Amino acid sequence: MSTIRFRDSSGYVRTGTLDGETIQYGSSEIQRAEASILAPAQPSKIVCVGLNYADHAAEQNKSIPDRPLLFLKPPNAVAHPHSEVTLPSGKDRIDYEAELAVVIDKQAKEVPAEDALSYVRGFTCLDDLSNRDDQNREQNWIRGKAFDNAAPMGPVLAPPTAVPEDASISLSVNGETRQHSSRDQFIFSIPELIEEITTYLTLEPGDVISTGTPSGVGPVSDGDTISISIDGIGTLTHSVQIPD
Ligand code: MN
């Protein structure tokens, strides 16, 4: 059963379970369309993985890395489903990147791959918005990847068992498909990523690992609507606003 965070009509933040289009919480229920859906976690950090799909590595003319490329997004990057996110102005190119994101359930430090899935709360969709102008000019990608609203995520947390090993992952811009791939293109598995990351840093409950994007990345423009769909999770939709 997927879980969903939302704000009810009184302004309270609640977590419920999603049954069809009905959110159930305690003895109450609300229709999904009537709820203000929030990002499914409040991470202290988002650990992102670069170049984790064989098709994207080929597209970029990059060789398969021998260990995951890692970078961070801070809490200010989180944006909610259905939000209109404001992006940095004056840039030639900001790209969408459809990604499967893993939300951590309990503190994780030096976790071996064989135990890793017991530390996972669920899977969701994430758009790793990427400001290429600055990413290509800096080593640590603060301007390129860590800006406000650089990680729209949601809408639900699905149990890992609901997301097949060959789950399709796709992204559309204004209804036109731009990315379409499968989780079976992963170079490093989710347990391998958790083992590698927790060798170096402790993951806290609610922290997120974003597992990389497949081929087909491209630019967003002011007013675009982006939708990311993953089998077993559902569809994350957000729009973008780029001030003059
Ligand atoms: Mn990415």
Short mmCIF file of N, CA, C and O and ligand atoms in Angstrom, two decimals, residues 49 71 97 99 128 145 212-213, ligand 1:
data_model
loop_
_atom_site.label_atom_id
_atom_site.label_comp_id
_atom_site.label_asym_id
_atom_site.label_seq_id
_atom_site.Cartn_x
_atom_site.Cartn_y
_atom_site.Cartn_z
N VAL A 49 22.93 10.15 -7.53
CA VAL A 49 23.86 9.29 -8.25
C VAL A 49 23.90 9.75 -9.70
O VAL A 49 22.85 9.90 -10.34
N PHE A 71 26.72 13.12 -5.65
CA PHE A 71 26.67 14.54 -5.29
C PHE A 71 25.45 14.76 -4.40
O PHE A 71 24.60 13.87 -4.27
N GLU A 97 15.55 15.60 -15.37
CA GLU A 97 16.13 14.24 -15.29
C GLU A 97 15.17 13.38 -14.47
O GLU A 97 15.06 13.56 -13.26
N GLU A 99 14.04 10.39 -12.31
CA GLU A 99 14.78 9.45 -11.46
C GLU A 99 13.87 8.72 -10.48
O GLU A 99 12.86 9.26 -10.02
N ASP A 128 15.55 15.46 -11.06
CA ASP A 128 16.87 16.03 -10.71
C ASP A 128 17.16 17.19 -11.65
O ASP A 128 17.93 17.08 -12.60
N LYS A 145 23.28 22.05 -9.24
CA LYS A 145 22.37 21.00 -8.81
C LYS A 145 21.66 21.28 -7.48
O LYS A 145 20.72 20.55 -7.14
N GLY A 212 19.74 8.25 -10.31
CA GLY A 212 20.27 8.54 -11.64
C GLY A 212 19.19 8.53 -12.71
O GLY A 212 18.07 8.06 -12.47
N THR A 213 19.53 9.07 -13.87
CA THR A 213 18.53 9.24 -14.93
C THR A 213 18.91 8.44 -16.17
O THR A 213 20.10 8.24 -16.45
MN MN B 1 20.60 12.97 -12.10
#
